[in-house]
C-alpha cells in the first residue's frame, strides 16, 4: 500500500481569525496554482476562534475539496498558537504558511517549494520589499523592528515577520511556537540548529477584506518576546552561567568595598563606616549579588527538572 503521508508534497498552513470573505477566493487560488503544477497538496485552515462565519466557510470549502482540512480552536489563542496547531498536523514534505487575508500571493508557492527541495534551504522567508500597508503604523515600525531583531539575533532577514514562509517539514516538527513568537520563527529555527535560512522577494497586496488583527500593542509585546527568546535560547539551559557570574561579581565588589572600609576604620581611623556613602554601595552590592546567585541556583533547579532538558535534534547518525 502506498503511504499517503509520504505523498503529500506541500502543506499550506493558514491561520485565520474572522476572515470569512477572503477564504473562498484564497483556497480557489491555491488550488489553481497546485493543479497547474501538479502538486499533491493539503491546505490546513486553522480557525483561531473566529466570531464571524469563518468556520462555516471552512466546512463548506472542505466538503468541496478533500485536500482542504480545517481545525477550529475553541477560542482566540493568537496566530502563534494557530500556527503551532497547524504544524502538528502537517504531513507534506514542504510546509508553506500564509495569511488568510489575501495579502500573500499563492503564485509564490512553486518557487518557494523549489528553494526548499532543490536549493537546500531549511526555511525561506518572504520579503515584502514593496509593502501595501499604511506607511506610518506598519512600514516604519517594521523597519526599526527588523533591524533591531537582526542585530540582536544574528539572523539576517529583511522581513522577519512575513506571513508567507516555506519550511522543510523537519523544521516545523522540531520547533514550538507559542505566545507571540510567530514573529521570530526564523530565530527559533536557527537556534534549533537549522542554518540554511534564506529569503525571497514576494509580491504583497493590499488587504482585500476585513481589518488587521494586530494593533500598536504588538510593538511592546514583540520586543518583550524578543528578549525572552534571546534569554531562553542562550541561558535557558544554564541560568547559573548568567546569574551566577553576575551575582558573584557583584558580591565580590561589595565585599572588597566592605573590606576597604573596615581597613580604613581600624587602621586609618578616620571615619565612622556608616558615614560614608560607599558603605551603602558595598552593602547593596553584596545583597544583590547574593540574590542574583540564588536566582541562578533556582533557575538551575528548574531547568534540571524541565521535561525537555535532554531534547536534542539529531541531524545524521551512522
Ligand atoms: N490571525 C490569527 N489569530 C489572531 C490574529 C490574526 O489567526 O489572533 C491571522 C489573521 O487572520 C491573518 C494572519 O493571522 O490570516 C495575519 O493577521 P493580519 O493580516 O491581521 O496581520 P497584518 O497583515 O495586519 O500584520
Ligand atoms: Mg494581513
Tab-separated table of C-alpha atoms and ligand atoms in Angstrom:
chain	number	residue	atom	x	y	z
A	1	UNK	CA	0.000	0.000	0.000
A	2	UNK	CA	1.255	3.475	-0.813
A	3	UNK	CA	1.720	5.587	2.256
A	4	UNK	CA	-0.293	8.702	1.618
A	5	UNK	CA	1.611	10.635	4.235
A	6	UNK	CA	4.763	10.496	2.160
A	7	UNK	CA	2.987	11.555	-0.960
A	8	UNK	CA	1.874	14.973	0.087
A	9	UNK	CA	4.411	17.402	-1.301
A	10	UNK	CA	3.127	20.664	0.052
A	11	UNK	CA	1.116	21.521	3.143
A	12	UNK	CA	-0.255	25.044	3.224
A	13	UNK	CA	-0.952	26.225	6.759
A	14	UNK	CA	-3.304	29.184	7.092
A	15	UNK	CA	-4.211	30.692	10.469
A	16	UNK	CA	-7.362	32.755	10.317
A	17	UNK	CA	-9.330	34.959	12.598
A	18	UNK	CA	-12.512	36.491	11.188
A	19	UNK	CA	-11.593	36.198	7.523
A	20	UNK	CA	-14.835	34.800	6.074
A	21	UNK	CA	-14.770	36.942	2.916
A	22	UNK	CA	-11.260	36.010	1.842
A	23	UNK	CA	-11.275	32.252	2.314
A	24	UNK	CA	-13.120	31.020	-0.819
A	25	UNK	CA	-11.031	33.200	-3.114
A	26	UNK	CA	-7.795	32.211	-1.370
A	27	UNK	CA	-8.456	28.476	-1.473
A	28	UNK	CA	-9.537	28.615	-5.080
A	29	UNK	CA	-6.356	30.465	-5.988
A	30	UNK	CA	-4.189	27.930	-4.162
A	31	UNK	CA	-5.995	25.044	-5.817
A	32	UNK	CA	-5.422	26.597	-9.218
A	33	UNK	CA	-1.677	27.017	-8.617
A	34	UNK	CA	-1.342	23.487	-7.236
A	35	UNK	CA	-3.245	21.903	-10.108
A	36	UNK	CA	-1.283	23.831	-12.716
A	37	UNK	CA	1.953	22.433	-11.296
A	38	UNK	CA	0.583	19.005	-10.486
A	39	UNK	CA	1.429	19.171	-6.796
A	40	UNK	CA	-0.078	16.769	-4.279
A	41	UNK	CA	-1.075	19.128	-1.509
A	42	UNK	CA	-3.150	19.786	1.552
A	43	UNK	CA	-4.480	23.059	2.882
A	44	UNK	CA	-4.887	23.285	6.630
A	45	UNK	CA	-7.152	26.113	7.726
A	46	UNK	CA	-6.953	26.874	11.424
A	47	UNK	CA	-9.863	28.909	12.679
A	48	UNK	CA	-8.450	30.770	15.661
A	49	UNK	CA	-11.778	31.291	17.446
A	50	UNK	CA	-13.428	33.493	14.826
A	51	UNK	CA	-16.674	35.177	15.779
A	52	UNK	CA	-17.894	35.581	12.210
A	53	UNK	CA	-18.882	32.868	9.756
A	54	UNK	CA	-15.346	31.702	9.011
A	55	UNK	CA	-15.836	28.178	10.340
A	56	UNK	CA	-18.966	27.659	8.237
A	57	UNK	CA	-16.974	28.744	5.209
A	58	UNK	CA	-14.133	26.369	6.125
A	59	UNK	CA	-16.599	23.491	6.421
A	60	UNK	CA	-18.122	24.235	3.032
A	61	UNK	CA	-14.705	24.505	1.403
A	62	UNK	CA	-13.542	21.291	2.986
A	63	UNK	CA	-16.641	19.467	1.785
A	64	UNK	CA	-15.936	20.609	-1.754
A	65	UNK	CA	-12.225	19.682	-1.829
A	66	UNK	CA	-10.774	16.730	0.032
A	67	UNK	CA	-7.360	18.447	0.183
A	68	UNK	CA	-8.777	21.140	2.443
A	69	UNK	CA	-8.723	20.354	6.151
A	70	UNK	CA	-9.985	22.509	8.969
A	71	UNK	CA	-9.220	22.885	12.655
A	72	UNK	CA	-11.347	25.055	14.878
A	73	UNK	CA	-9.829	26.298	18.099
A	74	UNK	CA	-12.235	26.818	20.940
A	75	UNK	CA	-11.300	30.451	21.435
A	76	UNK	CA	-8.937	33.058	20.029
A	77	UNK	CA	-5.469	31.950	21.153
A	78	UNK	CA	-3.452	34.063	18.741
A	79	UNK	CA	-1.607	33.497	15.497
A	80	UNK	CA	1.277	31.597	17.121
A	81	UNK	CA	-0.992	29.010	18.693
A	82	UNK	CA	-2.895	28.579	15.440
A	83	UNK	CA	0.331	28.033	13.510
A	84	UNK	CA	1.629	25.624	16.111
A	85	UNK	CA	-1.536	23.546	15.929
A	86	UNK	CA	-1.257	23.503	12.144
A	87	UNK	CA	2.392	22.421	12.329
A	88	UNK	CA	1.403	19.445	14.468
A	89	UNK	CA	-0.945	18.269	11.769
A	90	UNK	CA	1.073	18.823	8.578
A	91	UNK	CA	2.183	15.856	6.501
A	92	UNK	CA	3.777	17.455	3.450
A	93	UNK	CA	7.497	17.478	2.775
A	94	UNK	CA	7.383	21.237	2.381
A	95	UNK	CA	5.245	23.425	4.600
A	96	UNK	CA	4.090	26.838	3.441
A	97	UNK	CA	2.463	29.296	5.817
A	98	UNK	CA	0.460	32.231	4.582
A	99	UNK	CA	-2.016	34.750	5.915
A	100	UNK	CA	-5.677	34.315	5.165
A	101	UNK	CA	-6.312	37.902	4.134
A	102	UNK	CA	-5.116	37.606	0.508
A	103	UNK	CA	-2.122	39.848	1.199
A	104	UNK	CA	0.211	36.968	0.330
A	105	UNK	CA	0.119	35.542	-3.163
A	106	UNK	CA	-0.192	31.773	-3.725
A	107	UNK	CA	1.673	32.286	-7.003
A	108	UNK	CA	4.876	32.277	-4.932
A	109	UNK	CA	4.362	28.674	-3.827
A	110	UNK	CA	6.112	26.819	-6.695
A	111	UNK	CA	9.256	28.912	-6.413
A	112	UNK	CA	9.358	28.558	-2.608
A	113	UNK	CA	8.898	24.809	-2.984
A	114	UNK	CA	11.837	24.682	-5.347
A	115	UNK	CA	14.065	26.631	-2.981
A	116	UNK	CA	13.410	24.093	-0.221
A	117	UNK	CA	13.606	20.922	-2.270
A	118	UNK	CA	16.327	21.816	-4.770
A	119	UNK	CA	18.378	24.614	-3.271
A	120	UNK	CA	18.678	23.013	0.135
A	121	UNK	CA	17.100	25.685	2.295
A	122	UNK	CA	15.583	24.701	5.634
A	123	UNK	CA	13.468	27.814	5.773
A	124	UNK	CA	12.704	30.544	3.263
A	125	UNK	CA	11.087	33.719	4.485
A	126	UNK	CA	9.110	36.026	2.248
A	127	UNK	CA	10.338	39.576	1.928
A	128	UNK	CA	7.647	42.154	1.244
A	129	UNK	CA	10.050	44.516	-0.462
A	130	UNK	CA	7.192	46.655	-1.645
A	131	UNK	CA	4.564	46.747	1.053
A	132	UNK	CA	0.955	47.704	0.816
A	133	UNK	CA	0.226	48.602	4.400
A	134	UNK	CA	-0.144	52.009	5.946
A	135	UNK	CA	3.190	53.772	5.910
A	136	UNK	CA	3.225	55.193	9.405
A	137	UNK	CA	1.740	52.435	11.543
A	138	UNK	CA	3.246	49.430	9.791
A	139	UNK	CA	6.095	50.165	7.407
A	140	UNK	CA	8.276	52.416	9.539
A	141	UNK	CA	7.917	50.471	12.817
A	142	UNK	CA	8.541	47.292	10.898
A	143	UNK	CA	11.848	48.668	9.563
A	144	UNK	CA	13.009	49.515	13.074
A	145	UNK	CA	11.812	46.185	14.424
A	146	UNK	CA	13.590	44.263	11.709
A	147	UNK	CA	16.896	45.989	12.206
A	148	UNK	CA	16.809	45.525	15.998
A	149	UNK	CA	15.937	41.853	15.597
A	150	UNK	CA	18.648	41.368	13.014
A	151	UNK	CA	21.256	42.853	15.299
A	152	UNK	CA	20.141	41.013	18.436
A	153	UNK	CA	19.592	37.592	16.914
A	154	UNK	CA	22.145	37.470	14.126
A	155	UNK	CA	19.514	36.190	11.690
A	156	UNK	CA	19.931	38.338	8.612
A	157	UNK	CA	16.459	38.722	7.157
A	158	UNK	CA	14.881	41.900	5.854
A	159	UNK	CA	11.364	40.905	6.817
A	160	UNK	CA	11.314	38.534	9.783
A	161	UNK	CA	7.561	38.604	10.354
A	162	UNK	CA	6.341	37.975	6.814
A	163	UNK	CA	3.366	35.593	6.998
A	164	UNK	CA	4.466	33.840	3.819
A	165	UNK	CA	7.215	31.360	4.588
A	166	UNK	CA	8.312	27.917	3.468
A	167	UNK	CA	9.831	25.218	5.655
A	168	UNK	CA	11.281	21.776	5.364
A	169	UNK	CA	8.896	19.586	7.370
A	170	UNK	CA	11.543	18.680	9.976
A	171	UNK	CA	11.796	22.344	10.927
A	172	UNK	CA	8.178	22.827	11.878
A	173	UNK	CA	8.095	19.498	13.678
A	174	UNK	CA	11.129	20.493	15.730
A	175	UNK	CA	10.094	23.923	16.914
A	176	UNK	CA	7.363	25.112	19.205
A	177	UNK	CA	5.665	28.431	18.547
A	178	UNK	CA	3.763	29.944	21.450
A	179	UNK	CA	2.774	33.314	22.889
A	180	UNK	CA	3.526	35.801	20.142
A	181	UNK	CA	6.609	34.008	18.948
A	182	UNK	CA	5.386	33.692	15.369
A	183	UNK	CA	7.300	36.907	14.748
A	184	UNK	CA	10.580	35.169	15.421
A	185	UNK	CA	10.202	31.739	13.857
A	186	UNK	CA	13.447	32.134	11.852
A	187	UNK	CA	15.299	32.935	15.083
A	188	UNK	CA	13.787	29.920	16.833
A	189	UNK	CA	14.647	27.710	13.852
A	190	UNK	CA	18.213	28.959	13.787
A	191	UNK	CA	18.671	28.155	17.441
A	192	UNK	CA	17.184	24.735	16.920
A	193	UNK	CA	20.113	24.167	14.555
A	194	UNK	CA	18.641	24.873	11.115
A	195	UNK	CA	21.248	27.002	9.449
A	196	UNK	CA	20.120	27.365	5.855
A	197	UNK	CA	17.753	30.262	6.167
A	198	UNK	CA	17.020	32.222	3.033
A	199	UNK	CA	14.625	34.809	1.774
A	200	UNK	CA	12.696	35.512	-1.351
A	201	UNK	CA	11.198	38.779	-2.502
A	202	UNK	CA	7.451	38.219	-2.659
A	203	UNK	CA	4.529	40.137	-4.041
A	204	UNK	CA	2.469	41.810	-1.353
A	205	UNK	CA	-1.033	43.110	-1.823
A	206	UNK	CA	-3.489	45.320	-0.033
A	207	UNK	CA	-5.767	43.647	2.465
A	208	UNK	CA	-8.823	42.818	0.372
A	209	UNK	CA	-11.452	42.316	3.080
A	210	UNK	CA	-11.736	42.775	6.834
A	211	UNK	CA	-9.285	44.573	9.099
A	212	UNK	CA	-5.829	43.964	10.552
A	213	UNK	CA	-5.776	41.918	13.755
A	214	UNK	CA	-2.658	43.463	15.227
A	215	UNK	CA	-2.695	46.881	16.865
A	216	UNK	CA	0.037	49.004	18.410
A	217	UNK	CA	0.469	46.597	21.374
A	218	UNK	CA	2.451	44.414	19.034
A	219	UNK	CA	5.489	46.662	19.469
A	220	UNK	CA	5.695	46.196	23.213
A	221	UNK	CA	4.826	42.507	23.169
A	222	UNK	CA	7.095	41.902	20.218
A	223	UNK	CA	10.058	43.460	21.958
A	224	UNK	CA	9.494	41.584	25.210
A	225	UNK	CA	9.189	38.348	23.245
A	226	UNK	CA	12.473	39.005	21.516
A	227	UNK	CA	14.200	39.495	24.857
A	228	UNK	CA	12.699	36.308	26.248
A	229	UNK	CA	13.655	34.127	23.314
A	230	UNK	CA	17.164	35.570	23.337
A	231	UNK	CA	17.385	34.772	27.015
A	232	UNK	CA	15.837	31.331	26.857
A	233	UNK	CA	17.982	30.206	23.968
A	234	UNK	CA	21.223	31.464	25.476
A	235	UNK	CA	20.761	30.776	29.142
A	236	UNK	CA	17.577	28.711	29.391
A	237	UNK	CA	19.547	25.514	29.925
A	238	UNK	CA	22.269	27.080	32.048
A	239	UNK	CA	20.840	30.017	34.007
A	240	UNK	CA	23.660	29.808	36.523
A	241	UNK	CA	26.094	30.968	33.861
A	242	UNK	CA	24.368	34.312	33.712
A	243	UNK	CA	23.063	34.844	37.224
A	244	UNK	CA	25.965	33.120	38.924
A	245	UNK	CA	28.545	35.222	37.112
A	246	UNK	CA	26.736	38.496	37.708
A	247	UNK	CA	25.950	37.589	41.301
A	248	UNK	CA	29.484	36.538	42.174
A	249	UNK	CA	30.883	39.639	40.539
A	250	UNK	CA	28.558	41.961	42.427
A	251	UNK	CA	29.190	40.167	45.685
A	252	UNK	CA	32.945	40.385	45.197
A	253	UNK	CA	32.733	44.113	44.520
A	254	UNK	CA	30.627	44.607	47.647
A	255	UNK	CA	32.995	42.515	49.682
A	256	UNK	CA	36.016	44.476	48.530
A	257	UNK	CA	34.297	47.732	49.388
A	258	UNK	CA	33.371	46.465	52.838
A	259	UNK	CA	36.936	45.219	53.337
A	260	UNK	CA	38.389	48.527	52.375
A	261	UNK	CA	36.017	50.403	54.730
A	262	UNK	CA	36.882	48.103	57.602
A	263	UNK	CA	40.564	48.674	56.915
A	264	UNK	CA	40.029	52.451	56.819
A	265	UNK	CA	38.178	52.353	60.110
A	266	UNK	CA	40.701	50.314	62.057
A	267	UNK	CA	43.976	51.395	60.558
A	268	UNK	CA	43.357	54.882	59.272
A	269	UNK	CA	40.803	55.630	61.983
A	270	UNK	CA	39.283	58.432	60.020
A	271	UNK	CA	35.627	57.699	59.613
A	272	UNK	CA	32.667	56.098	61.107
A	273	UNK	CA	31.968	53.460	58.496
A	274	UNK	CA	28.284	54.261	58.093
A	275	UNK	CA	29.005	57.920	57.351
A	276	UNK	CA	30.487	57.024	54.039
A	277	UNK	CA	28.158	56.646	51.032
A	278	UNK	CA	30.440	53.898	49.811
A	279	UNK	CA	29.278	51.749	52.714
A	280	UNK	CA	25.763	51.584	51.324
A	281	UNK	CA	27.005	50.796	47.879
A	282	UNK	CA	29.037	47.900	49.230
A	283	UNK	CA	26.114	46.629	51.252
A	284	UNK	CA	23.762	46.853	48.301
A	285	UNK	CA	26.205	45.064	46.025
A	286	UNK	CA	26.574	42.175	48.452
A	287	UNK	CA	22.837	41.786	48.966
A	288	UNK	CA	22.032	41.994	45.250
A	289	UNK	CA	24.898	39.676	44.430
A	290	UNK	CA	23.577	37.039	46.806
A	291	UNK	CA	20.090	37.373	45.371
A	292	UNK	CA	21.269	37.022	41.787
A	293	UNK	CA	23.283	33.976	42.746
A	294	UNK	CA	20.263	32.386	44.387
A	295	UNK	CA	18.145	33.227	41.334
A	296	UNK	CA	20.635	31.350	39.194
A	297	UNK	CA	20.527	28.460	41.592
A	298	UNK	CA	16.730	28.300	41.462
A	299	UNK	CA	16.833	28.573	37.669
A	300	UNK	CA	19.265	25.670	37.590
A	301	UNK	CA	16.933	23.521	39.721
A	302	UNK	CA	14.024	24.347	37.419
A	303	UNK	CA	15.924	23.554	34.233
A	304	UNK	CA	17.142	20.265	35.744
A	305	UNK	CA	13.575	19.083	36.098
A	306	UNK	CA	12.340	20.512	32.778
A	307	UNK	CA	10.986	17.734	30.589
A	308	UNK	CA	12.990	18.844	27.547
A	309	UNK	CA	16.354	19.031	29.326
A	310	UNK	CA	17.738	16.240	27.163
A	311	UNK	CA	15.966	17.028	23.963
A	312	UNK	CA	18.419	17.123	21.067
A	313	UNK	CA	17.837	17.199	17.367
A	314	UNK	CA	19.994	14.616	15.638
A	315	UNK	CA	20.900	15.643	12.123
A	316	UNK	CA	22.640	12.458	10.994
A	317	UNK	CA	23.698	9.222	12.572
A	318	UNK	CA	25.763	6.420	11.069
B	1	LIG	N1	-4.630	35.815	12.907
B	1	LIG	C1	-4.968	34.719	13.695
B	1	LIG	N2	-5.212	34.922	15.040
B	1	LIG	C2	-5.118	36.166	15.613
B	1	LIG	C3	-4.753	37.259	14.805
B	1	LIG	C4	-4.505	37.048	13.448
B	1	LIG	O1	-5.050	33.594	13.211
B	1	LIG	O2	-5.352	36.276	16.811
B	1	LIG	C5	-4.387	35.623	11.454
B	1	LIG	C6	-5.180	36.543	10.546
B	1	LIG	O3	-6.477	36.044	10.306
B	1	LIG	C7	-4.325	36.552	9.303
B	1	LIG	C8	-2.914	36.483	9.863
B	1	LIG	O4	-3.028	35.943	11.186
B	1	LIG	O5	-4.572	35.417	8.498
B	1	LIG	C9	-2.213	37.831	9.867
B	1	LIG	O6	-3.032	38.796	10.505
B	1	LIG	P1	-3.252	40.260	9.912
B	1	LIG	O7	-3.432	40.219	8.435
B	1	LIG	O8	-4.332	40.914	10.700
B	1	LIG	O9	-1.862	40.946	10.252
B	1	LIG	P2	-1.150	42.115	9.394
B	1	LIG	O10	-1.029	41.629	7.976
B	1	LIG	O11	-2.014	43.307	9.509
B	1	LIG	O12	0.182	42.272	10.079
B	2	LIG	MG1	-2.507	40.968	6.793
